Amino acid sequence: MGNSYIKFALGNTITAEQKDFFNENGFIHFKNFIKPETVNDIINASIKVQEQWLEAQREKVNGIPIKYGRDLDGSPIVQRFAFVNKHHQLFAELARDPHFEVLLDLIGPGARLGTEEKDGMVLNHYVNGHESKFTQMGWHTDGLRDIFHGQKLNPMLNVGIHLSTLKPENGGLKVLPGTHKQSLYQMLFRKKYFLDNKADAKEVAIIPQAGDLTIHDGRLWHRVAQSSVTGEESRRRVIYLPIIAGKFEPKNENSPTAFYQRFAGLVK
């Protein structure tokens, strides 16, 4: 497949071609989900939330640790916002975009947006500077969490709304197409979770424009590659939101911190 996979336009339904592509590969890329001016508004909203959390010295949201880091000038920033949809109206409205209803069709009946569950709407802010710690993430699947919790593996899709235009040298999301169909053994042992950052001959790089939307199956092996550029052009922001099925398990401010989240460097 290389990196020349098909990029689709999202309409009022998921087409047969789109469904077939997704079922075969475990991921799909839609162009121009949100407009450039909306992207700017979202980034500005995230900066407002960041100011509030820094001022309050907030450590967790609904039991999920907030990941702080340093910007290029050394000033503190939030690098991973969990449940950001609960902290600014713009993110809450984004989660209500009617197009998400269309995307639920990729799982089928009983699917919902996980705005109240898992980590809610997450915003990641990567920047590659000399003080950066949050620059890459090793190979993993998103299905491991359910196994950690002793639950059966319910369908889960990860929706990414990309707020930065990337070039190949920016690193970013790499996926192994088709691995969502693997056995449980392969899902657990195909790679060393989070420790293995090596490129795979079969990986495909997702190279979005700001405003694009991608979806990948939670069982798909993927990694976040480190940017080979540093400084301002390495800055990238992406929102993740799960589509889930199965038992409804909302989080609140009294939710405990899960065992695996104590290793906060490992979760995206």
PDB file of C-alpha atoms in Angstrom:
ATOM      1  CA  MET A   1       0.000   0.000   0.000  1.00  0.00           C
ATOM      2  CA  GLY A   2       2.877   2.374   0.745  1.00  0.00           C
ATOM      3  CA  ASN A   3       1.617   5.816   1.702  1.00  0.00           C
ATOM      4  CA  SER A   4      -0.576   6.255  -1.358  1.00  0.00           C
ATOM      5  CA  TYR A   5      -3.773   4.918   0.206  1.00  0.00           C
ATOM      6  CA  ILE A   6      -7.166   6.400  -0.777  1.00  0.00           C
ATOM      7  CA  LYS A   7      -8.361   9.467   1.125  1.00  0.00           C
ATOM      8  CA  PHE A   8     -12.139   9.782   1.150  1.00  0.00           C
ATOM      9  CA  ALA A   9     -14.734  12.543   1.509  1.00  0.00           C
ATOM     10  CA  LEU A  10     -17.257  12.062   4.319  1.00  0.00           C
ATOM     11  CA  GLY A  11     -20.870  12.457   3.234  1.00  0.00           C
ATOM     12  CA  ASN A  12     -24.201  11.689   4.897  1.00  0.00           C
ATOM     13  CA  THR A  13     -23.576   7.931   4.853  1.00  0.00           C
ATOM     14  CA  ILE A  14     -20.630   5.564   4.894  1.00  0.00           C
ATOM     15  CA  THR A  15     -20.410   4.211   1.344  1.00  0.00           C
ATOM     16  CA  ALA A  16     -19.852   0.536   0.503  1.00  0.00           C
ATOM     17  CA  GLU A  17     -16.383   1.414  -0.826  1.00  0.00           C
ATOM     18  CA  GLN A  18     -15.475   3.202   2.416  1.00  0.00           C
ATOM     19  CA  LYS A  19     -16.754   0.323   4.546  1.00  0.00           C
ATOM     20  CA  ASP A  20     -14.829  -2.233   2.487  1.00  0.00           C
ATOM     21  CA  PHE A  21     -11.611  -0.205   2.756  1.00  0.00           C
ATOM     22  CA  PHE A  22     -12.024   0.144   6.511  1.00  0.00           C
ATOM     23  CA  ASN A  23     -12.901  -3.517   7.066  1.00  0.00           C
ATOM     24  CA  GLU A  24      -9.879  -4.660   5.068  1.00  0.00           C
ATOM     25  CA  ASN A  25      -7.278  -2.224   6.456  1.00  0.00           C
ATOM     26  CA  GLY A  26      -8.563  -1.250   9.904  1.00  0.00           C
ATOM     27  CA  PHE A  27      -8.219   2.487   9.238  1.00  0.00           C
ATOM     28  CA  ILE A  28      -9.722   5.193   7.010  1.00  0.00           C
ATOM     29  CA  HIS A  29      -8.820   8.836   6.244  1.00  0.00           C
ATOM     30  CA  PHE A  30     -11.424  11.522   5.475  1.00  0.00           C
ATOM     31  CA  LYS A  31     -10.362  14.884   4.050  1.00  0.00           C
ATOM     32  CA  ASN A  32     -11.581  18.323   5.235  1.00  0.00           C
ATOM     33  CA  PHE A  33     -13.739  17.260   8.188  1.00  0.00           C
ATOM     34  CA  ILE A  34     -13.503  20.730   9.734  1.00  0.00           C
ATOM     35  CA  LYS A  35     -12.685  24.110   8.201  1.00  0.00           C
ATOM     36  CA  PRO A  36      -9.339  25.921   8.779  1.00  0.00           C
ATOM     37  CA  GLU A  37     -11.005  28.665  10.822  1.00  0.00           C
ATOM     38  CA  THR A  38     -12.573  26.021  13.089  1.00  0.00           C
ATOM     39  CA  VAL A  39      -9.127  24.474  13.573  1.00  0.00           C
ATOM     40  CA  ASN A  40      -7.807  27.874  14.746  1.00  0.00           C
ATOM     41  CA  ASP A  41     -10.758  28.343  17.118  1.00  0.00           C
ATOM     42  CA  ILE A  42     -10.134  24.880  18.614  1.00  0.00           C
ATOM     43  CA  ILE A  43      -6.428  25.593  19.157  1.00  0.00           C
ATOM     44  CA  ASN A  44      -7.302  28.903  20.858  1.00  0.00           C
ATOM     45  CA  ALA A  45      -9.848  27.101  23.072  1.00  0.00           C
ATOM     46  CA  SER A  46      -7.185  24.558  24.094  1.00  0.00           C
ATOM     47  CA  ILE A  47      -4.873  27.412  25.114  1.00  0.00           C
ATOM     48  CA  LYS A  48      -7.663  28.806  27.343  1.00  0.00           C
ATOM     49  CA  VAL A  49      -8.132  25.396  29.023  1.00  0.00           C
ATOM     50  CA  GLN A  50      -4.355  25.133  29.433  1.00  0.00           C
ATOM     51  CA  GLU A  51      -4.243  28.509  31.215  1.00  0.00           C
ATOM     52  CA  GLN A  52      -7.004  27.400  33.608  1.00  0.00           C
ATOM     53  CA  TRP A  53      -5.353  24.071  34.411  1.00  0.00           C
ATOM     54  CA  LEU A  54      -1.916  25.607  34.920  1.00  0.00           C
ATOM     55  CA  GLU A  55      -3.356  28.266  37.217  1.00  0.00           C
ATOM     56  CA  ALA A  56      -5.295  25.666  39.235  1.00  0.00           C
ATOM     57  CA  GLN A  57      -2.295  23.275  39.206  1.00  0.00           C
ATOM     58  CA  ARG A  58      -4.736  20.605  38.204  1.00  0.00           C
ATOM     59  CA  GLU A  59      -3.303  17.079  38.206  1.00  0.00           C
ATOM     60  CA  LYS A  60      -6.158  14.881  36.968  1.00  0.00           C
ATOM     61  CA  VAL A  61      -9.449  15.019  35.091  1.00  0.00           C
ATOM     62  CA  ASN A  62     -11.954  12.297  36.026  1.00  0.00           C
ATOM     63  CA  GLY A  63      -9.102  10.212  37.414  1.00  0.00           C
ATOM     64  CA  ILE A  64      -6.954  10.612  34.270  1.00  0.00           C
ATOM     65  CA  PRO A  65      -3.527  12.202  34.878  1.00  0.00           C
ATOM     66  CA  ILE A  66      -2.865  15.384  32.893  1.00  0.00           C
ATOM     67  CA  LYS A  67       0.446  15.272  31.038  1.00  0.00           C
ATOM     68  CA  TYR A  68       2.412  18.511  31.365  1.00  0.00           C
ATOM     69  CA  GLY A  69       5.541  19.453  29.464  1.00  0.00           C
ATOM     70  CA  ARG A  70       7.630  22.401  28.321  1.00  0.00           C
ATOM     71  CA  ASP A  71       7.199  24.517  25.226  1.00  0.00           C
ATOM     72  CA  LEU A  72      10.127  25.608  23.045  1.00  0.00           C
ATOM     73  CA  ASP A  73      10.656  28.682  25.237  1.00  0.00           C
ATOM     74  CA  GLY A  74      10.647  26.548  28.406  1.00  0.00           C
ATOM     75  CA  SER A  75       7.194  27.676  29.553  1.00  0.00           C
ATOM     76  CA  PRO A  76       4.871  24.969  30.941  1.00  0.00           C
ATOM     77  CA  ILE A  77       2.206  23.526  28.624  1.00  0.00           C
ATOM     78  CA  VAL A  78      -0.393  20.773  28.739  1.00  0.00           C
ATOM     79  CA  GLN A  79       0.638  18.026  26.337  1.00  0.00           C
ATOM     80  CA  ARG A  80      -2.277  15.677  26.906  1.00  0.00           C
ATOM     81  CA  PHE A  81      -5.729  16.985  27.811  1.00  0.00           C
ATOM     82  CA  ALA A  82      -8.257  14.285  28.819  1.00  0.00           C
ATOM     83  CA  PHE A  83     -12.014  15.017  28.813  1.00  0.00           C
ATOM     84  CA  VAL A  84     -11.335  18.394  27.203  1.00  0.00           C
ATOM     85  CA  ASN A  85     -14.981  18.309  26.025  1.00  0.00           C
ATOM     86  CA  LYS A  86     -15.955  18.910  29.690  1.00  0.00           C
ATOM     87  CA  HIS A  87     -13.805  22.014  30.005  1.00  0.00           C
ATOM     88  CA  HIS A  88     -14.715  24.210  27.036  1.00  0.00           C
ATOM     89  CA  GLN A  89     -17.974  24.662  25.162  1.00  0.00           C
ATOM     90  CA  LEU A  90     -16.278  24.495  21.753  1.00  0.00           C
ATOM     91  CA  PHE A  91     -15.061  20.927  22.359  1.00  0.00           C
ATOM     92  CA  ALA A  92     -18.494  19.909  23.675  1.00  0.00           C
ATOM     93  CA  GLU A  93     -20.066  21.279  20.474  1.00  0.00           C
ATOM     94  CA  LEU A  94     -17.475  19.541  18.278  1.00  0.00           C
ATOM     95  CA  ALA A  95     -18.467  16.195  19.841  1.00  0.00           C
ATOM     96  CA  ARG A  96     -22.071  16.892  18.805  1.00  0.00           C
ATOM     97  CA  ASP A  97     -21.199  17.305  15.101  1.00  0.00           C
ATOM     98  CA  PRO A  98     -23.834  15.272  13.210  1.00  0.00           C
ATOM     99  CA  HIS A  99     -21.122  13.650  11.074  1.00  0.00           C
ATOM    100  CA  PHE A 100     -20.150  11.551  14.092  1.00  0.00           C
ATOM    101  CA  GLU A 101     -23.529   9.825  13.842  1.00  0.00           C
ATOM    102  CA  VAL A 102     -22.533   8.721  10.332  1.00  0.00           C
ATOM    103  CA  LEU A 103     -19.217   7.334  11.599  1.00  0.00           C
ATOM    104  CA  LEU A 104     -20.983   5.130  14.178  1.00  0.00           C
ATOM    105  CA  ASP A 105     -22.097   3.001  11.245  1.00  0.00           C
ATOM    106  CA  LEU A 106     -18.543   1.607  10.997  1.00  0.00           C
ATOM    107  CA  ILE A 107     -19.292  -0.452  14.140  1.00  0.00           C
ATOM    108  CA  GLY A 108     -23.051  -0.679  13.694  1.00  0.00           C
ATOM    109  CA  PRO A 109     -25.941  -0.930  16.178  1.00  0.00           C
ATOM    110  CA  GLY A 110     -25.158   0.036  19.776  1.00  0.00           C
ATOM    111  CA  ALA A 111     -22.157   2.203  18.910  1.00  0.00           C
ATOM    112  CA  ARG A 112     -21.717   5.569  20.621  1.00  0.00           C
ATOM    113  CA  LEU A 113     -19.161   8.353  21.014  1.00  0.00           C
ATOM    114  CA  GLY A 114     -17.211   7.917  24.241  1.00  0.00           C
ATOM    115  CA  THR A 115     -17.502  11.516  25.417  1.00  0.00           C
ATOM    116  CA  GLU A 116     -18.208  10.381  29.020  1.00  0.00           C
ATOM    117  CA  GLU A 117     -16.085   7.213  29.038  1.00  0.00           C
ATOM    118  CA  LYS A 118     -12.452   6.058  28.934  1.00  0.00           C
ATOM    119  CA  ASP A 119     -10.515   9.369  28.573  1.00  0.00           C
ATOM    120  CA  GLY A 120     -13.309  11.301  26.844  1.00  0.00           C
ATOM    121  CA  MET A 121     -12.170  13.704  24.142  1.00  0.00           C
ATOM    122  CA  VAL A 122      -8.375  13.862  24.326  1.00  0.00           C
ATOM    123  CA  LEU A 123      -6.209  16.594  22.812  1.00  0.00           C
ATOM    124  CA  ASN A 124      -2.518  15.804  22.327  1.00  0.00           C
ATOM    125  CA  HIS A 125       0.003  18.588  21.760  1.00  0.00           C
ATOM    126  CA  TYR A 126       3.416  17.383  20.623  1.00  0.00           C
ATOM    127  CA  VAL A 127       6.401  19.647  20.135  1.00  0.00           C
ATOM    128  CA  ASN A 128       9.978  18.518  19.604  1.00  0.00           C
ATOM    129  CA  GLY A 129      12.265  20.834  21.575  1.00  0.00           C
ATOM    130  CA  HIS A 130      15.293  20.271  23.776  1.00  0.00           C
ATOM    131  CA  GLU A 131      13.078  19.823  26.857  1.00  0.00           C
ATOM    132  CA  SER A 132      10.435  17.687  25.137  1.00  0.00           C
ATOM    133  CA  LYS A 133       9.468  14.403  26.711  1.00  0.00           C
ATOM    134  CA  PHE A 134       6.249  13.693  24.811  1.00  0.00           C
ATOM    135  CA  THR A 135       7.660  13.179  21.314  1.00  0.00           C
ATOM    136  CA  GLN A 136       6.854   9.594  20.319  1.00  0.00           C
ATOM    137  CA  MET A 137       4.962   6.489  21.363  1.00  0.00           C
ATOM    138  CA  GLY A 138       5.989   2.903  20.707  1.00  0.00           C
ATOM    139  CA  TRP A 139       3.912   0.226  18.989  1.00  0.00           C
ATOM    140  CA  HIS A 140       0.657  -0.612  20.767  1.00  0.00           C
ATOM    141  CA  THR A 141      -2.998  -1.437  20.309  1.00  0.00           C
ATOM    142  CA  ASP A 142      -5.821   0.369  22.120  1.00  0.00           C
ATOM    143  CA  GLY A 143      -7.500  -2.939  22.969  1.00  0.00           C
ATOM    144  CA  LEU A 144      -5.049  -3.779  25.738  1.00  0.00           C
ATOM    145  CA  ARG A 145      -6.955  -1.598  28.210  1.00  0.00           C
ATOM    146  CA  ASP A 146     -10.035  -3.813  28.129  1.00  0.00           C
ATOM    147  CA  ILE A 147      -7.837  -6.837  28.773  1.00  0.00           C
ATOM    148  CA  PHE A 148      -6.179  -4.966  31.683  1.00  0.00           C
ATOM    149  CA  HIS A 149      -9.652  -4.403  33.092  1.00  0.00           C
ATOM    150  CA  GLY A 150     -10.512  -8.092  32.694  1.00  0.00           C
ATOM    151  CA  GLN A 151     -13.230  -7.257  30.186  1.00  0.00           C
ATOM    152  CA  LYS A 152     -14.021  -8.877  26.913  1.00  0.00           C
ATOM    153  CA  LEU A 153     -12.756  -6.945  23.947  1.00  0.00           C
ATOM    154  CA  ASN A 154     -15.613  -4.748  22.781  1.00  0.00           C
ATOM    155  CA  PRO A 155     -15.331  -2.976  19.443  1.00  0.00           C
ATOM    156  CA  MET A 156     -13.559   0.361  19.806  1.00  0.00           C
ATOM    157  CA  LEU A 157     -12.555   2.792  17.099  1.00  0.00           C
ATOM    158  CA  ASN A 158     -10.261   5.750  17.659  1.00  0.00           C
ATOM    159  CA  VAL A 159     -11.302   8.897  15.799  1.00  0.00           C
ATOM    160  CA  GLY A 160      -8.520  11.425  15.186  1.00  0.00           C
ATOM    161  CA  ILE A 161      -9.269  15.039  14.286  1.00  0.00           C
ATOM    162  CA  HIS A 162      -6.027  16.525  13.020  1.00  0.00           C
ATOM    163  CA  LEU A 163      -5.286  20.163  13.837  1.00  0.00           C
ATOM    164  CA  SER A 164      -1.892  20.330  12.103  1.00  0.00           C
ATOM    165  CA  THR A 165      -0.786  19.818   8.509  1.00  0.00           C
ATOM    166  CA  LEU A 166       2.010  17.268   8.534  1.00  0.00           C
ATOM    167  CA  LYS A 167       4.821  16.302   6.208  1.00  0.00           C
ATOM    168  CA  PRO A 168       6.445  12.841   6.344  1.00  0.00           C
ATOM    169  CA  GLU A 169       9.330  14.236   8.401  1.00  0.00           C
ATOM    170  CA  ASN A 170       6.870  15.339  11.105  1.00  0.00           C
ATOM    171  CA  GLY A 171       6.520  11.748  12.309  1.00  0.00           C
ATOM    172  CA  GLY A 172       3.005  11.091  13.563  1.00  0.00           C
ATOM    173  CA  LEU A 173       0.647   8.141  13.307  1.00  0.00           C
ATOM    174  CA  LYS A 174       1.902   4.936  11.661  1.00  0.00           C
ATOM    175  CA  VAL A 175      -0.403   1.934  11.324  1.00  0.00           C
ATOM    176  CA  LEU A 176      -0.021  -1.723  10.340  1.00  0.00           C
ATOM    177  CA  PRO A 177      -2.960  -2.312   7.973  1.00  0.00           C
ATOM    178  CA  GLY A 178      -4.987  -5.465   8.524  1.00  0.00           C
ATOM    179  CA  THR A 179      -3.663  -6.210  12.021  1.00  0.00           C
ATOM    180  CA  HIS A 180      -7.124  -5.552  13.510  1.00  0.00           C
ATOM    181  CA  LYS A 181      -7.980  -9.084  12.346  1.00  0.00           C
ATOM    182  CA  GLN A 182      -5.139 -10.729  14.275  1.00  0.00           C
ATOM    183  CA  SER A 183      -5.455 -13.350  17.001  1.00  0.00           C
ATOM    184  CA  LEU A 184      -5.475 -12.351  20.661  1.00  0.00           C
ATOM    185  CA  TYR A 185      -1.974 -13.851  20.966  1.00  0.00           C
ATOM    186  CA  GLN A 186      -0.668 -11.585  18.188  1.00  0.00           C
ATOM    187  CA  MET A 187      -2.460  -8.622  19.718  1.00  0.00           C
ATOM    188  CA  LEU A 188      -0.594  -9.240  22.971  1.00  0.00           C
ATOM    189  CA  PHE A 189       2.814 -10.342  21.705  1.00  0.00           C
ATOM    190  CA  ARG A 190       3.396  -9.221  18.102  1.00  0.00           C
ATOM    191  CA  LYS A 191       5.461  -6.282  19.364  1.00  0.00           C
ATOM    192  CA  LYS A 192       6.787  -5.122  22.734  1.00  0.00           C
ATOM    193  CA  TYR A 193       4.109  -2.702  23.895  1.00  0.00           C
ATOM    194  CA  PHE A 194       5.359   0.902  23.930  1.00  0.00           C
ATOM    195  CA  LEU A 195       9.031  -0.175  24.104  1.00  0.00           C
ATOM    196  CA  ASP A 196       9.409  -0.925  20.401  1.00  0.00           C
ATOM    197  CA  ASN A 197       9.687   2.270  18.326  1.00  0.00           C
ATOM    198  CA  LYS A 198      11.254   0.686  15.258  1.00  0.00           C
ATOM    199  CA  ALA A 199       9.790   1.245  11.800  1.00  0.00           C
ATOM    200  CA  ASP A 200       8.024  -1.775  10.276  1.00  0.00           C
ATOM    201  CA  ALA A 201       8.374  -2.594   6.578  1.00  0.00           C
ATOM    202  CA  LYS A 202       4.564  -2.905   6.320  1.00  0.00           C
ATOM    203  CA  GLU A 203       3.654   0.282   8.200  1.00  0.00           C
ATOM    204  CA  VAL A 204       1.667   3.068   6.550  1.00  0.00           C
ATOM    205  CA  ALA A 205       2.164   6.713   7.537  1.00  0.00           C
ATOM    206  CA  ILE A 206      -0.960   8.795   8.062  1.00  0.00           C
ATOM    207  CA  ILE A 207      -0.047  12.252   6.739  1.00  0.00           C
ATOM    208  CA  PRO A 208      -3.002  14.590   7.334  1.00  0.00           C
ATOM    209  CA  GLN A 209      -3.813  18.160   6.479  1.00  0.00           C
ATOM    210  CA  ALA A 210      -5.219  20.309   9.296  1.00  0.00           C
ATOM    211  CA  GLY A 211      -8.952  19.581   9.462  1.00  0.00           C
ATOM    212  CA  ASP A 212      -8.727  15.949   8.292  1.00  0.00           C
ATOM    213  CA  LEU A 213     -10.264  13.078  10.218  1.00  0.00           C
ATOM    214  CA  THR A 214      -8.906   9.543  10.557  1.00  0.00           C
ATOM    215  CA  ILE A 215     -10.313   6.449  12.225  1.00  0.00           C
ATOM    216  CA  HIS A 216      -8.424   3.357  13.282  1.00  0.00           C
ATOM    217  CA  ASP A 217      -9.675   0.151  14.869  1.00  0.00           C
ATOM    218  CA  GLY A 218      -8.561  -0.239  18.490  1.00  0.00           C
ATOM    219  CA  ARG A 219      -7.072  -3.663  17.739  1.00  0.00           C
ATOM    220  CA  LEU A 220      -4.820  -2.265  15.001  1.00  0.00           C
ATOM    221  CA  TRP A 221      -1.103  -2.052  15.811  1.00  0.00           C
ATOM    222  CA  HIS A 222       0.034   1.567  15.561  1.00  0.00           C
ATOM    223  CA  ARG A 223       2.690   3.921  16.867  1.00  0.00           C
ATOM    224  CA  VAL A 224       3.396   7.643  16.976  1.00  0.00           C
ATOM    225  CA  ALA A 225       6.730   8.315  15.283  1.00  0.00           C
ATOM    226  CA  GLN A 226       9.049  11.028  16.519  1.00  0.00           C
ATOM    227  CA  SER A 227       9.399  14.119  14.366  1.00  0.00           C
ATOM    228  CA  SER A 228      12.771  14.344  12.644  1.00  0.00           C
ATOM    229  CA  VAL A 229      12.398  18.134  12.679  1.00  0.00           C
ATOM    230  CA  THR A 230      12.680  20.241  15.824  1.00  0.00           C
ATOM    231  CA  GLY A 231      11.358  23.621  16.815  1.00  0.00           C
ATOM    232  CA  GLU A 232       8.141  25.284  15.700  1.00  0.00           C
ATOM    233  CA  GLU A 233       7.634  23.150  12.583  1.00  0.00           C
ATOM    234  CA  SER A 234       7.535  20.021  14.782  1.00  0.00           C
ATOM    235  CA  ARG A 235       4.434  21.284  16.626  1.00  0.00           C
ATOM    236  CA  ARG A 236       1.363  19.163  16.060  1.00  0.00           C
ATOM    237  CA  ARG A 237      -1.985  18.841  17.733  1.00  0.00           C
ATOM    238  CA  VAL A 238      -4.544  16.081  17.343  1.00  0.00           C
ATOM    239  CA  ILE A 239      -7.853  15.290  19.057  1.00  0.00           C
ATOM    240  CA  TYR A 240      -8.829  11.679  19.777  1.00  0.00           C
ATOM    241  CA  LEU A 241     -12.310  10.471  20.604  1.00  0.00           C
ATOM    242  CA  PRO A 242     -13.381   6.829  20.951  1.00  0.00           C
ATOM    243  CA  ILE A 243     -16.362   5.187  19.280  1.00  0.00           C
ATOM    244  CA  ILE A 244     -17.367   2.308  21.543  1.00  0.00           C
ATOM    245  CA  ALA A 245     -19.969  -0.393  22.057  1.00  0.00           C
ATOM    246  CA  GLY A 246     -20.816  -2.557  25.050  1.00  0.00           C
ATOM    247  CA  LYS A 247     -21.561  -1.545  28.621  1.00  0.00           C
ATOM    248  CA  PHE A 248     -21.848   2.202  29.317  1.00  0.00           C
ATOM    249  CA  GLU A 249     -19.153   3.127  31.866  1.00  0.00           C
ATOM    250  CA  PRO A 250     -19.069   6.891  32.425  1.00  0.00           C
ATOM    251  CA  LYS A 251     -16.269   8.561  34.397  1.00  0.00           C
ATOM    252  CA  ASN A 252     -16.583  11.393  36.907  1.00  0.00           C
ATOM    253  CA  GLU A 253     -14.315  13.435  39.178  1.00  0.00           C
ATOM    254  CA  ASN A 254     -14.288  10.597  41.747  1.00  0.00           C
ATOM    255  CA  SER A 255     -13.176   7.970  39.216  1.00  0.00           C
ATOM    256  CA  PRO A 256     -10.035   6.119  40.309  1.00  0.00           C
ATOM    257  CA  THR A 257      -6.783   6.288  38.366  1.00  0.00           C
ATOM    258  CA  ALA A 258      -6.357   2.986  36.544  1.00  0.00           C
ATOM    259  CA  PHE A 259      -3.255   0.923  37.305  1.00  0.00           C
ATOM    260  CA  TYR A 260      -1.789   1.341  33.804  1.00  0.00           C
ATOM    261  CA  GLN A 261      -2.336   5.120  33.927  1.00  0.00           C
ATOM    262  CA  ARG A 262       0.249   5.415  36.689  1.00  0.00           C
ATOM    263  CA  PHE A 263       2.693   4.874  33.829  1.00  0.00           C
ATOM    264  CA  ALA A 264       1.420   8.074  32.281  1.00  0.00           C
ATOM    265  CA  GLY A 265       4.279   8.170  29.783  1.00  0.00           C
ATOM    266  CA  LEU A 266       2.779   5.176  28.038  1.00  0.00           C
ATOM    267  CA  VAL A 267      -0.763   6.292  27.235  1.00  0.00           C
ATOM    268  CA  LYS A 268      -1.725   8.559  24.404  1.00  0.00           C
TER     269      LYS A 268
END
